[in-house]
mmCIF file of C-alpha atoms in Angstrom:
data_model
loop_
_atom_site.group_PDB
_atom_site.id
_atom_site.type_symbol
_atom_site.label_atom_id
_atom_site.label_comp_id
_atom_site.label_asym_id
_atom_site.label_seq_id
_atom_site.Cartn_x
_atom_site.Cartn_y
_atom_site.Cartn_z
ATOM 1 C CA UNK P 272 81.141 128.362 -86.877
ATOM 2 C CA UNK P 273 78.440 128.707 -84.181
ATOM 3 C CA UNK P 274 78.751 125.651 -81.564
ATOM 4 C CA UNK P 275 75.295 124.949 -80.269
ATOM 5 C CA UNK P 276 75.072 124.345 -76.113
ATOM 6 C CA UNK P 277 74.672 120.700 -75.325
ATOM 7 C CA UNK P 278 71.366 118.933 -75.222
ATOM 8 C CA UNK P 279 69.487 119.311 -71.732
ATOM 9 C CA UNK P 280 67.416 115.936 -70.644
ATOM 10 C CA UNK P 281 64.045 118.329 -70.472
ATOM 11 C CA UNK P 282 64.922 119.432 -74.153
ATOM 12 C CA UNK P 283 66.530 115.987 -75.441
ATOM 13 C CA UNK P 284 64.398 114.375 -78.229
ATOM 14 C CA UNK P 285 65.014 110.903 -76.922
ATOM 15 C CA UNK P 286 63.595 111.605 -73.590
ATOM 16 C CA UNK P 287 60.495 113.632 -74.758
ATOM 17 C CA UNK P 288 59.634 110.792 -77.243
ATOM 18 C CA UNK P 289 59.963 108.858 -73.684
ATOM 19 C CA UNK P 290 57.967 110.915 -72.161
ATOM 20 C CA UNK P 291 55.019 110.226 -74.365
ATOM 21 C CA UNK P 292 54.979 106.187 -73.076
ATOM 22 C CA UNK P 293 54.118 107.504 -69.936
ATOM 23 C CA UNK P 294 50.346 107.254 -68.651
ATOM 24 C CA UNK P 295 48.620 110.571 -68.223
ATOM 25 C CA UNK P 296 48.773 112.572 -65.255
ATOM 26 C CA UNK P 297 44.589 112.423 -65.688
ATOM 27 C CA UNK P 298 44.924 108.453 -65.328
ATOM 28 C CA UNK P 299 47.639 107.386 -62.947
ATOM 29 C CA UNK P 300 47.075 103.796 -63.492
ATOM 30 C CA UNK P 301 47.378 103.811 -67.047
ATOM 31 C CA UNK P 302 45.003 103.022 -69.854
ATOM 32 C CA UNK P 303 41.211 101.955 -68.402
ATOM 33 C CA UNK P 304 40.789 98.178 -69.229
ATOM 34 C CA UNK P 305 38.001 97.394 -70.965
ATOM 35 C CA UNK P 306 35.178 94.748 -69.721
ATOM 36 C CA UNK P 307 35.892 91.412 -71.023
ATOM 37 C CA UNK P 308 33.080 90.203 -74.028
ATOM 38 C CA UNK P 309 31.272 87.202 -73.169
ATOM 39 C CA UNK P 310 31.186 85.003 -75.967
ATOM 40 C CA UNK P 311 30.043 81.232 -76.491
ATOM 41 C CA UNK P 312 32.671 77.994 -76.552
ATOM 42 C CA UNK P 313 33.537 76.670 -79.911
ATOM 43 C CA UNK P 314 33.173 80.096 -81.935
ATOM 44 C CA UNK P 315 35.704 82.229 -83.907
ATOM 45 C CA UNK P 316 34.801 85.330 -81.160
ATOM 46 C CA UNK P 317 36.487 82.706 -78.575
ATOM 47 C CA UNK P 318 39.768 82.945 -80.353
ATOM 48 C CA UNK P 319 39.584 86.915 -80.010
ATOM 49 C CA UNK P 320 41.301 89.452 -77.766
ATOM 50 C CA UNK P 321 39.609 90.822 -75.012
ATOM 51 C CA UNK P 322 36.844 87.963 -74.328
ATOM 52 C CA UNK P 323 36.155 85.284 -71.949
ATOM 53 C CA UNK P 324 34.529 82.303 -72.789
ATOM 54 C CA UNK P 325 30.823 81.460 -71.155
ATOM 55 C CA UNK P 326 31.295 77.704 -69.501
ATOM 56 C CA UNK P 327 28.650 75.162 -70.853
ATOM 57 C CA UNK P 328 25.275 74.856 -69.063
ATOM 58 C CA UNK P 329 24.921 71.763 -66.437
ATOM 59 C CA UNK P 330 22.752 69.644 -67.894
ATOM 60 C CA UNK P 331 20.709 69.013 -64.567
ATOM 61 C CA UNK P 332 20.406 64.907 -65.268
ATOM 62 C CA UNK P 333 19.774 64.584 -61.271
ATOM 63 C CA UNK P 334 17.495 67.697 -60.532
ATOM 64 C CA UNK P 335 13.939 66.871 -59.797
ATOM 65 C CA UNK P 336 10.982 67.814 -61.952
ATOM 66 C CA UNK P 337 8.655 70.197 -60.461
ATOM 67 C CA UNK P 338 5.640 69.029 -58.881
ATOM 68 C CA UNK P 339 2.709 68.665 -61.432
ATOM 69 C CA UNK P 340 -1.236 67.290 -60.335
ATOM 70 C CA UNK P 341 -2.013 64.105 -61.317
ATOM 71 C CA UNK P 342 -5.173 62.458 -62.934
ATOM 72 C CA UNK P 343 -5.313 60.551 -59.073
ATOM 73 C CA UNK P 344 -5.471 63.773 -57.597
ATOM 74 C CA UNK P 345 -8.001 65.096 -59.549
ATOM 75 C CA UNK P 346 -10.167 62.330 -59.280
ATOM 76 C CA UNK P 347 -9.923 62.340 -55.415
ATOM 77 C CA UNK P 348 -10.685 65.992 -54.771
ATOM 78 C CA UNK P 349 -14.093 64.879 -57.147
ATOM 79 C CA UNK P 350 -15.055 62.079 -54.816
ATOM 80 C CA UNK P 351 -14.416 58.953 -57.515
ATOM 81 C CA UNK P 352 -12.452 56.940 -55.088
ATOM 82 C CA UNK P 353 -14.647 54.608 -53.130
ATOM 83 C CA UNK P 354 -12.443 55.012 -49.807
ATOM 84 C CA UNK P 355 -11.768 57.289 -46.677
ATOM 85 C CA UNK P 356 -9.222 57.512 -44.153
ATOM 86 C CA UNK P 357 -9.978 56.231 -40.909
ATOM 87 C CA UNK P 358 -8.566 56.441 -37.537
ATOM 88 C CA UNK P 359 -8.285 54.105 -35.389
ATOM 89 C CA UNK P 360 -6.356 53.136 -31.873
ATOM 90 C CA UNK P 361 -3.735 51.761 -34.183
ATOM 91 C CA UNK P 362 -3.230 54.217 -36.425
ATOM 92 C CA UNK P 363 -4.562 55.240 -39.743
ATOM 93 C CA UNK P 364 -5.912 52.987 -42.230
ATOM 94 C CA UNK P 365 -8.269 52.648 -45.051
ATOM 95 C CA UNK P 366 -11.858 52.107 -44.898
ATOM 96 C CA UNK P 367 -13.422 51.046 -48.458
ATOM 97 C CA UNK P 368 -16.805 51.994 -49.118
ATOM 98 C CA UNK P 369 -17.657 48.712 -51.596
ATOM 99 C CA UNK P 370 -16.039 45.247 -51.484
ATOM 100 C CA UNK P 371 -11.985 45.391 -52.662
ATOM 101 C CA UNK P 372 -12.881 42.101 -54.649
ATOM 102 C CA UNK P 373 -15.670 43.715 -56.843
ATOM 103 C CA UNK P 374 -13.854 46.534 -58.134
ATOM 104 C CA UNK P 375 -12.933 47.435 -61.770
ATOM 105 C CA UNK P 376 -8.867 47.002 -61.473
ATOM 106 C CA UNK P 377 -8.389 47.455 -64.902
ATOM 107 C CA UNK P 378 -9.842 51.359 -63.972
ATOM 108 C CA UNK P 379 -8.876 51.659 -60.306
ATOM 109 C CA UNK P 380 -5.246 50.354 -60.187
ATOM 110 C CA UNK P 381 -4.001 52.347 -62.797
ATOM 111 C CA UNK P 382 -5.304 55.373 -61.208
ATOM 112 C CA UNK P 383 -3.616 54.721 -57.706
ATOM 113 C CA UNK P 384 -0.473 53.777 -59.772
ATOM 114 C CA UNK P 385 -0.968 57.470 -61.287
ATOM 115 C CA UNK P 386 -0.758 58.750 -57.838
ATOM 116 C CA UNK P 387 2.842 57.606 -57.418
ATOM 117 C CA UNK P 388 4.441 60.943 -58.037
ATOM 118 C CA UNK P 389 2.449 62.388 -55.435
ATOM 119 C CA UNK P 390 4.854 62.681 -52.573
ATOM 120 C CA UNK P 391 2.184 64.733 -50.130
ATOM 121 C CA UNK P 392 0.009 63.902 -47.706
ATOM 122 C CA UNK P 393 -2.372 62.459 -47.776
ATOM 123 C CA UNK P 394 -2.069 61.219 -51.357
ATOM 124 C CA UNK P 395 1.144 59.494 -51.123
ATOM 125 C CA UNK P 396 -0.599 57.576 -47.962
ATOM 126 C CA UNK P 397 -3.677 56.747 -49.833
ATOM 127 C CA UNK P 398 -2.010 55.546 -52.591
ATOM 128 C CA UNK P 399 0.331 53.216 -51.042
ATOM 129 C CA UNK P 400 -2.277 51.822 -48.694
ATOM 130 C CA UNK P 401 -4.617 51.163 -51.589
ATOM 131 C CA UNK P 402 -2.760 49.212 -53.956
ATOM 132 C CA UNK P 403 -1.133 47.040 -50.807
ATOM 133 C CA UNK P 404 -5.141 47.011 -50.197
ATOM 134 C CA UNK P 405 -5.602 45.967 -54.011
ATOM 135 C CA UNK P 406 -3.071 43.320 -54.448
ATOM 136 C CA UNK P 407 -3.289 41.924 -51.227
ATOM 137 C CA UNK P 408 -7.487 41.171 -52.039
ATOM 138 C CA UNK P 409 -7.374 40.910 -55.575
ATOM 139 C CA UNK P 410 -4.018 39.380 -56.417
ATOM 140 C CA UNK P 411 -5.961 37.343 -58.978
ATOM 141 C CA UNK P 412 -6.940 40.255 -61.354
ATOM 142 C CA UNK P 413 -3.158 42.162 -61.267
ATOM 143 C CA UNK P 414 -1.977 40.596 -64.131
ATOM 144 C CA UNK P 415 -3.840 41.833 -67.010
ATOM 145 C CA UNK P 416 -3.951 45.188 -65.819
ATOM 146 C CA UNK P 417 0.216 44.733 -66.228
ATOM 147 C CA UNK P 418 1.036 46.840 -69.141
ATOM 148 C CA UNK P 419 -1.708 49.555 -67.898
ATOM 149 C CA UNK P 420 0.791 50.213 -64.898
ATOM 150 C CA UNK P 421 3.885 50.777 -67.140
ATOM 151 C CA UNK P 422 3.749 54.589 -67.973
ATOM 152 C CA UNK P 423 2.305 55.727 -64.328
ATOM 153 C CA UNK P 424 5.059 54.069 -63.190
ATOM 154 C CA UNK P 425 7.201 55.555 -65.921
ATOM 155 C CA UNK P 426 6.419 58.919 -64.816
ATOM 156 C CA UNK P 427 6.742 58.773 -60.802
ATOM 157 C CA UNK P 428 10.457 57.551 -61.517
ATOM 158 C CA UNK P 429 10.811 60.864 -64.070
ATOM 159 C CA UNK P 430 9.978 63.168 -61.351
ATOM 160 C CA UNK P 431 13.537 62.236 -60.081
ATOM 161 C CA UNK P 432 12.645 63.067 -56.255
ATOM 162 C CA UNK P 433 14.048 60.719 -53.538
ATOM 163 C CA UNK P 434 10.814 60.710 -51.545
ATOM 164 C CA UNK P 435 8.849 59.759 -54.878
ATOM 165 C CA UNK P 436 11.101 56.868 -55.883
ATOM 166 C CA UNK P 437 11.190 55.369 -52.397
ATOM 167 C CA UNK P 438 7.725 55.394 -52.590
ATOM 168 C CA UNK P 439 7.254 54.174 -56.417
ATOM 169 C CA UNK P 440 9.777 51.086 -55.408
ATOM 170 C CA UNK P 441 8.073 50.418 -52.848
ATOM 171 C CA UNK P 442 5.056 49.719 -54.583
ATOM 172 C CA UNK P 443 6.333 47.356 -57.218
ATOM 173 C CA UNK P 444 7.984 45.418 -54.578
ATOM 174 C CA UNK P 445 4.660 44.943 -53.472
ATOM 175 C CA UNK P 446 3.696 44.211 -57.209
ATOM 176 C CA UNK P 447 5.823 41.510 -57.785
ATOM 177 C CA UNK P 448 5.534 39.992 -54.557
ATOM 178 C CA UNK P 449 2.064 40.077 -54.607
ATOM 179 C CA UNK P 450 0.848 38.503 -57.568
ATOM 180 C CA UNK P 451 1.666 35.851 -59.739
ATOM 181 C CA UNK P 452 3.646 35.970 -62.320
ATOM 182 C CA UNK P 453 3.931 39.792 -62.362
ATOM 183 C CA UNK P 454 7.399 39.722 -61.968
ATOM 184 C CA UNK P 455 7.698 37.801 -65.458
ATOM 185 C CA UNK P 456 5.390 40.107 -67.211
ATOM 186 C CA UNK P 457 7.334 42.818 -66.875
ATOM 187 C CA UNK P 458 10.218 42.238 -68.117
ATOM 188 C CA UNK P 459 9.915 43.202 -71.904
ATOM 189 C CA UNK P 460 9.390 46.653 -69.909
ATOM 190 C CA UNK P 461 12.252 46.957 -68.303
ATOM 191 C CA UNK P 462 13.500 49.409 -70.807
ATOM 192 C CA UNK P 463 10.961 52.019 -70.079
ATOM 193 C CA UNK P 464 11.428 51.660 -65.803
ATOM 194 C CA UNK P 465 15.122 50.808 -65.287
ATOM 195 C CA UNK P 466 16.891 53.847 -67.055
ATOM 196 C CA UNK P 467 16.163 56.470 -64.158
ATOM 197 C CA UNK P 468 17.114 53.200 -62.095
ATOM 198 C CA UNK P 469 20.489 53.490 -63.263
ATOM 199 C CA UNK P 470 21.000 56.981 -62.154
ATOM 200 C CA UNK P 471 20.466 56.790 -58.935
ATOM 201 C CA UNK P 472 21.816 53.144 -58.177
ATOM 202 C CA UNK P 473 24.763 54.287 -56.662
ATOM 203 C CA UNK P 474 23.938 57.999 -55.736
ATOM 204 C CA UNK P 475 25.021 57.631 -52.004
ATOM 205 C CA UNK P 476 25.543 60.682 -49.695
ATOM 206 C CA UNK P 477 29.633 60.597 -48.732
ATOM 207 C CA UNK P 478 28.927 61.662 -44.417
ATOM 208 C CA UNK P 479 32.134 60.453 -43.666
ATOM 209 C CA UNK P 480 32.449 59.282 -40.354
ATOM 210 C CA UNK P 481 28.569 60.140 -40.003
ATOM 211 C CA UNK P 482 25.606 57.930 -39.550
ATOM 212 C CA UNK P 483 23.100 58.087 -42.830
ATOM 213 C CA UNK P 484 19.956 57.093 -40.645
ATOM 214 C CA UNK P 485 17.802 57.149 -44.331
ATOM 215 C CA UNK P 486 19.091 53.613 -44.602
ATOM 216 C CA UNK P 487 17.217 52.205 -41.297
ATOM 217 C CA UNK P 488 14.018 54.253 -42.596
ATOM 218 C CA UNK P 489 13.836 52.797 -45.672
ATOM 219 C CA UNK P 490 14.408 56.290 -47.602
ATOM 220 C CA UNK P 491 17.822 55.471 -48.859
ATOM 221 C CA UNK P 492 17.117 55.455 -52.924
ATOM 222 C CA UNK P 493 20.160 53.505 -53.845
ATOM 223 C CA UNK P 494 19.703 50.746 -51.386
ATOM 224 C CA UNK P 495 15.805 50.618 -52.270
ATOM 225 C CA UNK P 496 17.044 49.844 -55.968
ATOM 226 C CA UNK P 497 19.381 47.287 -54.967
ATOM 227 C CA UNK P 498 16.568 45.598 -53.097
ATOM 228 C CA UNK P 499 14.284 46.033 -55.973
ATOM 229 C CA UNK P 500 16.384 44.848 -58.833
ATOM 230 C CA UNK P 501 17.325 41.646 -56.716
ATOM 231 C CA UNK P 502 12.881 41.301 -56.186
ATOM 232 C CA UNK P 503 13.040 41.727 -59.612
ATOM 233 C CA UNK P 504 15.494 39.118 -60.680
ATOM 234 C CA UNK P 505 14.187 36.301 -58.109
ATOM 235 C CA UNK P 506 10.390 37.038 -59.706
ATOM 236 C CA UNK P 507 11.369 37.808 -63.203
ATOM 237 C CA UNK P 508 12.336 34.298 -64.479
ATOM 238 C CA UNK P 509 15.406 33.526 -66.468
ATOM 239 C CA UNK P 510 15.252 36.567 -68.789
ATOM 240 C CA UNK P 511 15.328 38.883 -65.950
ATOM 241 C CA UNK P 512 18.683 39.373 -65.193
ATOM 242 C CA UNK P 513 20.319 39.951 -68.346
ATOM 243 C CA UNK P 514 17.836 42.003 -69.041
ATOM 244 C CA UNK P 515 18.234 43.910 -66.025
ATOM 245 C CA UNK P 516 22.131 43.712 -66.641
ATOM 246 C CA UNK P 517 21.498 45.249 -70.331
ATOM 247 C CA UNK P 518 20.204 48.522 -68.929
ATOM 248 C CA UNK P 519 22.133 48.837 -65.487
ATOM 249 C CA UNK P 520 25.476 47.513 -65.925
ATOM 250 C CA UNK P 521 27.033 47.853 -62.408
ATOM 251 C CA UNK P 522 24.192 45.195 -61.251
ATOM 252 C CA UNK P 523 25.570 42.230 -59.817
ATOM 253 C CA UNK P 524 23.156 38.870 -59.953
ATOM 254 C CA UNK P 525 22.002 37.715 -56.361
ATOM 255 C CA UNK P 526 21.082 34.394 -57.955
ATOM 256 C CA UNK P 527 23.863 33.537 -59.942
ATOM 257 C CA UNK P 528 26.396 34.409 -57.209
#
């Protein structure tokens, strides 16, 4: 009987087969790792090896529209506005061409009310001018014109820029103030003007132990729709506040308490 020598490690089957779990000489760090699949939440592919999930989408409810021309600024580049700007010692101002009193406001108003979500110069100056020019002269005929003002105004708070709400509420402080029985005309509209309200009713910049000097300008958005929404509720009669309270919630009544 023939006695074979004893097994050397470099010739041992249990450390060849060993030897095979190592990585290549070719690839020291072992095998190359594939690139990770993006694949979409919710889906079968999400439960699979070797993919990564894609995060939803914001949904962008506070990012402003881009800017779009208006009908307002169309018909001032054409010359249909019976006005000019003119400058004086005291500043800039207005000059009308025909008597404020004998104008169409069923046509004009509407149009400057259009020309809310201009936020330029000088549109956003003419505009605001001319309908404190309008209501201050012609209080009288504001009140039909009413639910004519309701999707202009609709659309300058859709634009969702700070500048071009400021400037929209504003305006209808100068509405409601202005004219008779404005305030109570519109509420049944309040559910086409108050949602975007509620967005940005308590959108405040945290600056910590900074000054916000917007406030003192009158360019803070949230405190220009807390001032609004009280105009609103003093003007609006007795339906105004719940109905104010049914589409922003967190308002508090300046009446009632």
């Amino acid at each position: 009987m023939t006695l074979l020598p004893p097994c050397a490690p470099e010739n041992c089957g249990k450390d060849f087969r060993h030897s095979l779990k190592k990585p290549s000489p070719n690839y020291p760090l072992g095998q190359k790792k594939r690139k990770l699949r993006l694949v979409p939440a919710f889906t079968i592919q999400a439960m699979q090896k070797n993919t990564k999930v894609i995060p939803p989408p914001k949904c962008g409810v506070y990012d402003p529209l881009p800017v779009r021309p208006t009908m307002f600024r169309s018909c001032y580049q054409r010359g249909e506005f019976p006005v000019t700007i003119e400058f004086t010692t005291f500043g800039k101002r207005l000059a009308w061409k025909v008597p404020v009193e004998k104008l169409d406001f069923h046509h004009y108003l509407p149009m400057f009310f259009d020309g809310l979500a201009e936020g330029n110069y000088p549109f956003s100056f003419i505009v605001e001018r001319g309908i404190n020019d309008l209501i201050t002269k012609g209080a009288h005929k504001v009140l039909p014109v009413v639910p004519q003002l309701i999707i202009p105004i609709k659309n300058a708070f859709a634009t969702k820029r700070p500048s071009v709400l400021c400037h929209a509420l504003r305006c209808i402080q100068m509405l409601v103030t202005g004219s008779d029985k404005v305030g109570e005309a519109l509420v049944p509209y309040y559910r086409q003007i108050l949602p975007t309200l509620n967005l940005f009713k308590n959108r405040n910049r945290n600056m910590g132990s900074g000054v916000d000097h917007t406030s003192s300008r009158g360019e803070n958005v949230s405190d220009m729709i807390e001032d609004t929404l009280q105009i609103l509720e003093r003007y609006g009669g007795p339906d105004a506040f719940i109905n104010i309270k049914y589409m922003i919630p967190t308002y508090e009544s300046c009446v009632q308490n």
